[in-house]
PDB file of C-alpha atoms in Angstrom:
ATOM      1  CA  ALA A   1      49.619 -44.569 -57.715  1.00 45.00           C
ATOM      2  CA  LYS A   2      51.878 -41.493 -57.622  1.00 47.00           C
ATOM      3  CA  GLN A   3      52.372 -41.897 -61.389  1.00 54.00           C
ATOM      4  CA  ASP A   4      48.647 -41.369 -62.049  1.00 54.00           C
ATOM      5  CA  TYR A   5      48.125 -44.980 -63.043  1.00 52.00           C
ATOM      6  CA  VAL A   6      44.611 -46.390 -62.783  1.00 51.00           C
ATOM      7  CA  LEU A   7      44.952 -49.826 -61.228  1.00 46.00           C
ATOM      8  CA  GLU A   8      42.360 -52.252 -62.551  1.00 45.00           C
ATOM      9  CA  GLU A   9      41.890 -55.961 -62.569  1.00 39.00           C
ATOM     10  CA  ILE A  10      41.831 -56.830 -66.231  1.00 43.00           C
ATOM     11  CA  CYS A  11      40.024 -60.109 -66.309  1.00 41.00           C
ATOM     12  CA  LYS A  12      39.290 -63.505 -64.903  1.00 44.00           C
ATOM     13  CA  MET A  13      39.481 -65.656 -67.991  1.00 47.00           C
ATOM     14  CA  LYS A  14      37.090 -68.547 -68.431  1.00 48.00           C
ATOM     15  CA  LEU A  15      39.774 -71.095 -69.085  1.00 42.00           C
ATOM     16  CA  ASN A  16      37.390 -73.999 -69.618  1.00 41.00           C
ATOM     17  CA  MET A  17      37.707 -73.133 -73.309  1.00 48.00           C
ATOM     18  CA  ALA A  18      41.031 -71.301 -73.359  1.00 52.00           C
ATOM     19  CA  LYS A  19      42.934 -74.238 -71.925  1.00 52.00           C
ATOM     20  CA  LEU A  20      41.401 -76.607 -74.439  1.00 51.00           C
ATOM     21  CA  LEU A  21      42.865 -74.417 -77.174  1.00 55.00           C
ATOM     22  CA  SER A  22      46.297 -74.401 -75.565  1.00 59.00           C
ATOM     23  CA  GLN A  23      48.635 -76.739 -77.387  1.00 58.00           C
ATOM     24  CA  LEU A  24      50.900 -79.057 -75.418  1.00 59.00           C
ATOM     25  CA  GLN A  25      54.349 -78.725 -76.970  1.00 62.00           C
ATOM     26  CA  ASP A  26      56.870 -79.601 -74.293  1.00 65.00           C
ATOM     27  CA  ARG A  27      55.968 -83.245 -73.635  1.00 69.00           C
ATOM     28  CA  GLU A  28      53.879 -86.182 -74.779  1.00 78.00           C
ATOM     29  CA  ILE A  29      50.966 -87.200 -72.550  1.00 80.00           C
ATOM     30  CA  TYR A  30      48.948 -90.389 -72.992  1.00 83.00           C
ATOM     31  CA  LEU A  31      45.525 -91.073 -71.540  1.00 81.00           C
ATOM     32  CA  LYS A  32      43.944 -94.074 -69.874  1.00 81.00           C
ATOM     33  CA  LEU A  33      40.394 -94.160 -71.169  1.00 81.00           C
ATOM     34  CA  PRO A  34      37.439 -94.820 -68.842  1.00 82.00           C
ATOM     35  CA  PRO A  35      35.630 -98.179 -68.941  1.00 84.00           C
ATOM     36  CA  GLY A  36      33.566 -98.570 -72.090  1.00 84.00           C
ATOM     37  CA  TYR A  37      36.027 -96.758 -74.346  1.00 83.00           C
ATOM     38  CA  GLU A  38      38.700 -99.052 -75.702  1.00 81.00           C
ATOM     39  CA  PRO A  39      41.209 -98.071 -78.407  1.00 80.00           C
ATOM     40  CA  PRO A  40      41.909-100.501 -81.259  1.00 84.00           C
ATOM     41  CA  PRO A  41      44.406-103.286 -80.500  1.00 85.00           C
ATOM     42  CA  GLY A  42      47.959-101.989 -80.411  1.00 84.00           C
ATOM     43  CA  LYS A  43      46.779 -98.371 -80.190  1.00 85.00           C
ATOM     44  CA  THR A  44      46.703 -95.840 -77.354  1.00 85.00           C
ATOM     45  CA  THR A  45      45.358 -92.344 -76.834  1.00 86.00           C
ATOM     46  CA  LYS A  46      47.652 -89.327 -77.075  1.00 85.00           C
ATOM     47  CA  LEU A  47      46.556 -85.953 -75.700  1.00 79.00           C
ATOM     48  CA  LEU A  48      46.806 -83.185 -78.304  1.00 77.00           C
ATOM     49  CA  LYS A  49      45.326 -80.277 -76.348  1.00 72.00           C
ATOM     50  CA  SER A  50      45.471 -79.237 -72.717  1.00 65.00           C
ATOM     51  CA  LEU A  51      42.574 -80.206 -70.446  1.00 67.00           C
ATOM     52  CA  TYR A  52      41.201 -78.047 -67.626  1.00 62.00           C
ATOM     53  CA  ARG A  53      42.324 -80.139 -64.654  1.00 67.00           C
ATOM     54  CA  LEU A  54      45.539 -81.378 -66.191  1.00 72.00           C
ATOM     55  CA  LYS A  55      48.476 -80.348 -63.996  1.00 73.00           C
ATOM     56  CA  GLN A  56      50.361 -79.118 -67.060  1.00 73.00           C
ATOM     57  CA  ALA A  57      47.402 -76.960 -68.170  1.00 72.00           C
ATOM     58  CA  PRO A  58      48.343 -73.693 -66.360  1.00 76.00           C
ATOM     59  CA  ALA A  59      51.867 -73.747 -67.792  1.00 77.00           C
ATOM     60  CA  ALA A  60      50.545 -74.595 -71.246  1.00 75.00           C
ATOM     61  CA  PHE A  61      48.064 -71.728 -71.135  1.00 77.00           C
ATOM     62  CA  HIS A  62      50.696 -69.313 -69.815  1.00 81.00           C
ATOM     63  CA  SER A  63      52.955 -70.219 -72.735  1.00 82.00           C
ATOM     64  CA  LEU A  64      50.115 -69.512 -75.166  1.00 82.00           C
ATOM     65  CA  PHE A  65      49.216 -66.234 -73.450  1.00 85.00           C
ATOM     66  CA  GLU A  66      52.839 -65.082 -73.258  1.00 88.00           C
ATOM     67  CA  LYS A  67      53.335 -65.659 -76.977  1.00 89.00           C
ATOM     68  CA  TRP A  68      50.337 -63.438 -77.699  1.00 89.00           C
ATOM     69  CA  LEU A  69      51.638 -60.701 -75.367  1.00 91.00           C
ATOM     70  CA  LEU A  70      55.062 -60.732 -77.038  1.00 93.00           C
ATOM     71  CA  TYR A  71      53.433 -60.585 -80.466  1.00 93.00           C
ATOM     72  CA  TYR A  72      51.320 -57.631 -79.280  1.00 93.00           C
ATOM     73  CA  GLY A  73      54.470 -55.755 -78.273  1.00 93.00           C
ATOM     74  CA  PHE A  74      54.855 -56.456 -74.550  1.00 95.00           C
ATOM     75  CA  THR A  75      58.247 -57.115 -73.014  1.00 94.00           C
ATOM     76  CA  PRO A  76      58.722 -59.229 -69.849  1.00 93.00           C
ATOM     77  CA  ILE A  77      59.839 -57.603 -66.601  1.00 90.00           C
ATOM     78  CA  GLY A  78      62.009 -59.772 -64.378  1.00 82.00           C
ATOM     79  CA  GLY A  79      62.945 -63.403 -64.734  1.00 80.00           C
ATOM     80  CA  ASP A  80      59.666 -65.030 -63.705  1.00 81.00           C
ATOM     81  CA  ARG A  81      57.883 -63.805 -66.875  1.00 86.00           C
ATOM     82  CA  VAL A  82      54.560 -63.083 -65.189  1.00 88.00           C
ATOM     83  CA  THR A  83      54.774 -59.285 -65.429  1.00 91.00           C
ATOM     84  CA  PHE A  84      54.904 -57.529 -68.805  1.00 94.00           C
ATOM     85  CA  GLN A  85      55.190 -53.932 -70.000  1.00 93.00           C
ATOM     86  CA  TYR A  86      53.855 -52.258 -73.133  1.00 94.00           C
ATOM     87  CA  CYS A  87      54.950 -48.741 -74.122  1.00 92.00           C
ATOM     88  CA  LYS A  88      53.509 -46.498 -76.810  1.00 90.00           C
ATOM     89  CA  GLY A  89      54.830 -42.956 -76.829  1.00 90.00           C
ATOM     90  CA  THR A  90      54.345 -41.565 -73.331  1.00 88.00           C
ATOM     91  CA  SER A  91      51.741 -44.227 -72.487  1.00 88.00           C
ATOM     92  CA  THR A  92      52.662 -47.292 -70.462  1.00 89.00           C
ATOM     93  CA  LEU A  93      50.646 -50.410 -69.675  1.00 90.00           C
ATOM     94  CA  ILE A  94      51.939 -52.930 -67.133  1.00 90.00           C
ATOM     95  CA  LEU A  95      50.259 -56.308 -66.885  1.00 88.00           C
ATOM     96  CA  SER A  96      50.807 -59.031 -64.287  1.00 86.00           C
ATOM     97  CA  ILE A  97      49.155 -62.417 -64.719  1.00 83.00           C
ATOM     98  CA  TYR A  98      48.778 -65.330 -62.286  1.00 81.00           C
ATOM     99  CA  VAL A  99      47.210 -68.379 -63.970  1.00 77.00           C
ATOM    100  CA  ASP A 100      43.900 -66.808 -65.063  1.00 76.00           C
ATOM    101  CA  ASP A 101      43.859 -63.719 -62.805  1.00 79.00           C
ATOM    102  CA  GLY A 102      45.377 -60.536 -64.144  1.00 82.00           C
ATOM    103  CA  ILE A 103      45.924 -56.979 -62.963  1.00 83.00           C
ATOM    104  CA  ALA A 104      46.961 -54.012 -65.082  1.00 84.00           C
ATOM    105  CA  VAL A 105      48.171 -50.507 -64.370  1.00 83.00           C
ATOM    106  CA  CYS A 106      48.010 -47.922 -67.161  1.00 84.00           C
ATOM    107  CA  ASN A 107      48.339 -44.145 -67.476  1.00 83.00           C
ATOM    108  CA  ASP A 108      46.244 -43.987 -70.660  1.00 84.00           C
ATOM    109  CA  ALA A 109      42.567 -44.993 -70.466  1.00 82.00           C
ATOM    110  CA  ALA A 110      42.226 -45.175 -74.262  1.00 88.00           C
ATOM    111  CA  LEU A 111      45.227 -47.476 -74.572  1.00 88.00           C
ATOM    112  CA  TYR A 112      43.897 -49.738 -71.835  1.00 86.00           C
ATOM    113  CA  LYS A 113      40.463 -49.934 -73.488  1.00 86.00           C
ATOM    114  CA  GLN A 114      42.014 -50.810 -76.853  1.00 91.00           C
ATOM    115  CA  PHE A 115      44.154 -53.500 -75.226  1.00 89.00           C
ATOM    116  CA  LEU A 116      41.097 -55.103 -73.630  1.00 86.00           C
ATOM    117  CA  SER A 117      39.310 -55.051 -76.983  1.00 88.00           C
ATOM    118  CA  ASP A 118      42.231 -56.729 -78.758  1.00 90.00           C
ATOM    119  CA  LEU A 119      42.653 -59.251 -75.946  1.00 86.00           C
ATOM    120  CA  ALA A 120      38.969 -60.205 -76.087  1.00 83.00           C
ATOM    121  CA  LYS A 121      39.394 -61.161 -79.749  1.00 84.00           C
ATOM    122  CA  GLN A 122      41.815 -63.910 -78.741  1.00 80.00           C
ATOM    123  CA  PHE A 123      40.721 -64.975 -75.253  1.00 78.00           C
ATOM    124  CA  GLU A 124      37.384 -65.250 -73.501  1.00 76.00           C
ATOM    125  CA  LEU A 125      37.546 -62.769 -70.622  1.00 76.00           C
ATOM    126  CA  SER A 126      35.570 -60.519 -68.330  1.00 74.00           C
ATOM    127  CA  ASP A 127      36.741 -57.050 -67.302  1.00 75.00           C
ATOM    128  CA  GLN A 128      36.225 -56.745 -63.538  1.00 75.00           C
ATOM    129  CA  GLY A 129      36.821 -52.981 -63.425  1.00 76.00           C
ATOM    130  CA  PRO A 130      38.679 -51.236 -60.575  1.00 78.00           C
ATOM    131  CA  ILE A 131      40.399 -53.867 -58.483  1.00 79.00           C
ATOM    132  CA  LYS A 132      39.086 -54.641 -55.003  1.00 80.00           C
ATOM    133  CA  TRP A 133      40.307 -58.201 -54.392  1.00 81.00           C
ATOM    134  CA  TYR A 134      43.240 -60.054 -55.888  1.00 79.00           C
ATOM    135  CA  LEU A 135      44.507 -63.479 -54.805  1.00 79.00           C
ATOM    136  CA  GLY A 136      42.877 -63.126 -51.392  1.00 81.00           C
ATOM    137  CA  VAL A 137      44.196 -59.600 -50.808  1.00 84.00           C
ATOM    138  CA  ASN A 138      41.789 -56.695 -50.251  1.00 86.00           C
ATOM    139  CA  ILE A 139      42.964 -53.628 -52.194  1.00 83.00           C
ATOM    140  CA  VAL A 140      41.680 -50.107 -51.485  1.00 83.00           C
ATOM    141  CA  GLN A 141      42.633 -47.313 -53.883  1.00 78.00           C
ATOM    142  CA  ASP A 142      42.536 -43.615 -53.075  1.00 78.00           C
ATOM    143  CA  LEU A 143      43.254 -41.950 -56.405  1.00 73.00           C
ATOM    144  CA  ARG A 144      42.785 -38.463 -54.944  1.00 76.00           C
ATOM    145  CA  ASN A 145      45.621 -38.952 -52.462  1.00 77.00           C
ATOM    146  CA  GLY A 146      47.560 -41.331 -54.684  1.00 74.00           C
ATOM    147  CA  THR A 147      47.628 -44.219 -52.215  1.00 79.00           C
ATOM    148  CA  ILE A 148      46.945 -47.949 -52.360  1.00 81.00           C
ATOM    149  CA  LYS A 149      46.259 -50.023 -49.252  1.00 85.00           C
ATOM    150  CA  MET A 150      46.401 -53.818 -49.164  1.00 87.00           C
ATOM    151  CA  CYS A 151      44.968 -55.967 -46.383  1.00 90.00           C
ATOM    152  CA  GLN A 152      44.714 -59.709 -45.761  1.00 88.00           C
ATOM    153  CA  GLY A 153      42.306 -59.413 -42.833  1.00 87.00           C
ATOM    154  CA  GLN A 154      39.690 -61.651 -44.443  1.00 87.00           C
ATOM    155  CA  TYR A 155      42.315 -64.289 -45.231  1.00 87.00           C
ATOM    156  CA  VAL A 156      43.412 -64.295 -41.580  1.00 87.00           C
ATOM    157  CA  LYS A 157      39.792 -64.724 -40.469  1.00 89.00           C
ATOM    158  CA  ASP A 158      39.361 -67.607 -42.911  1.00 89.00           C
ATOM    159  CA  ILE A 159      42.454 -69.350 -41.504  1.00 89.00           C
ATOM    160  CA  LEU A 160      41.237 -68.959 -37.912  1.00 89.00           C
ATOM    161  CA  ASP A 161      37.830 -70.324 -38.863  1.00 91.00           C
ATOM    162  CA  ARG A 162      39.371 -73.212 -40.823  1.00 89.00           C
ATOM    163  CA  PHE A 163      41.441 -74.394 -37.854  1.00 88.00           C
ATOM    164  CA  GLY A 164      38.848 -73.718 -35.162  1.00 87.00           C
ATOM    165  CA  MET A 165      40.565 -70.702 -33.598  1.00 86.00           C
ATOM    166  CA  THR A 166      37.973 -67.997 -34.247  1.00 86.00           C
ATOM    167  CA  GLY A 167      37.459 -67.452 -30.511  1.00 83.00           C
ATOM    168  CA  ALA A 168      41.149 -67.633 -29.578  1.00 83.00           C
ATOM    169  CA  ASN A 169      42.637 -64.807 -27.508  1.00 83.00           C
ATOM    170  CA  LEU A 170      45.251 -62.444 -28.881  1.00 81.00           C
ATOM    171  CA  VAL A 171      48.802 -62.818 -27.543  1.00 79.00           C
ATOM    172  CA  ALA A 172      51.838 -60.579 -27.931  1.00 79.00           C
ATOM    173  CA  THR A 173      54.146 -63.512 -28.756  1.00 76.00           C
ATOM    174  CA  PRO A 174      53.272 -66.838 -30.397  1.00 75.00           C
ATOM    175  CA  MET A 175      54.688 -68.919 -27.527  1.00 77.00           C
ATOM    176  CA  GLU A 176      56.095 -68.717 -23.994  1.00 79.00           C
ATOM    177  CA  PRO A 177      59.116 -66.335 -24.262  1.00 79.00           C
ATOM    178  CA  ASN A 178      61.190 -68.105 -21.576  1.00 83.00           C
ATOM    179  CA  ILE A 179      60.731 -71.654 -22.803  1.00 83.00           C
ATOM    180  CA  HIS A 180      63.895 -73.591 -23.666  1.00 84.00           C
ATOM    181  CA  LEU A 181      63.514 -76.349 -26.217  1.00 82.00           C
ATOM    182  CA  VAL A 182      65.992 -79.179 -26.653  1.00 84.00           C
ATOM    183  CA  ARG A 183      66.270 -81.948 -29.192  1.00 80.00           C
ATOM    184  CA  ALA A 184      64.871 -84.498 -26.724  1.00 78.00           C
ATOM    185  CA  ASP A 185      61.563 -82.587 -26.711  1.00 76.00           C
ATOM    186  CA  CYS A 186      61.022 -83.464 -30.364  1.00 77.00           C
ATOM    187  CA  PRO A 187      59.254 -86.807 -30.864  1.00 72.00           C
ATOM    188  CA  ALA A 188      60.574 -89.295 -33.374  1.00 73.00           C
ATOM    189  CA  SER A 189      58.930 -89.114 -36.777  1.00 70.00           C
ATOM    190  CA  ASP A 190      57.331 -92.522 -36.289  1.00 67.00           C
ATOM    191  CA  ASP A 191      55.645 -91.339 -33.077  1.00 70.00           C
ATOM    192  CA  ILE A 192      53.831 -88.389 -34.684  1.00 74.00           C
ATOM    193  CA  ASN A 193      50.152 -88.948 -35.345  1.00 79.00           C
ATOM    194  CA  PRO A 194      49.611 -88.727 -39.145  1.00 82.00           C
ATOM    195  CA  ALA A 195      46.464 -86.608 -38.698  1.00 84.00           C
ATOM    196  CA  PHE A 196      48.349 -84.178 -36.434  1.00 81.00           C
ATOM    197  CA  ARG A 197      51.204 -84.021 -38.922  1.00 82.00           C
ATOM    198  CA  ARG A 198      48.825 -83.147 -41.775  1.00 86.00           C
ATOM    199  CA  GLU A 199      47.068 -80.470 -39.731  1.00 86.00           C
ATOM    200  CA  TYR A 200      50.379 -78.927 -38.653  1.00 85.00           C
ATOM    201  CA  GLN A 201      51.620 -78.892 -42.248  1.00 88.00           C
ATOM    202  CA  SER A 202      48.335 -77.305 -43.374  1.00 90.00           C
ATOM    203  CA  ILE A 203      48.665 -74.548 -40.766  1.00 87.00           C
ATOM    204  CA  VAL A 204      52.255 -73.785 -41.726  1.00 89.00           C
ATOM    205  CA  GLY A 205      51.334 -73.862 -45.416  1.00 88.00           C
ATOM    206  CA  ALA A 206      48.450 -71.439 -44.842  1.00 85.00           C
ATOM    207  CA  LEU A 207      50.794 -68.970 -43.173  1.00 81.00           C
TER     208      LEU A 207
END
């Protein structure tokens, strides 16, 4: 924010079409057809394009999107290849993409507008304007003071509601500070109720 960037969420792509156009190149995938659709004897069905709910679809789309970004002139930042930078003179555009959600920071409004126009020619997208929410995080920008605040308050409320703890009381520590646990206090794996195990794993995963 101190660099006079205007932080905006670029788009939420409608990948119902984009993923269908994404070619699967890293592996062969064969389909089991539903009843009523039988291939000829000795034949099977090979998937040529990525489908929306296919587990390989996000990676396939990311590969397609990354190739376009590199062709456009972006360079990756870091080893995870989800954040890219484009420089033109004194103008800089930084784009970070997570599956189909993207955010961009740019110090040149004209450059950003041109990028969106070029991107829309290749991918179906919607420009969401100044970012307010991203991946469950509430983002508040104060361009006058050059600050950005991020808050996960709503996510915390959703977790409490999900696990029936909306009316729970606040505590300074998550458990009794003087308690002493020993190995004997831990039940054997076979004694743990499967439903309790799943709920516990869900809680830990949510945190």
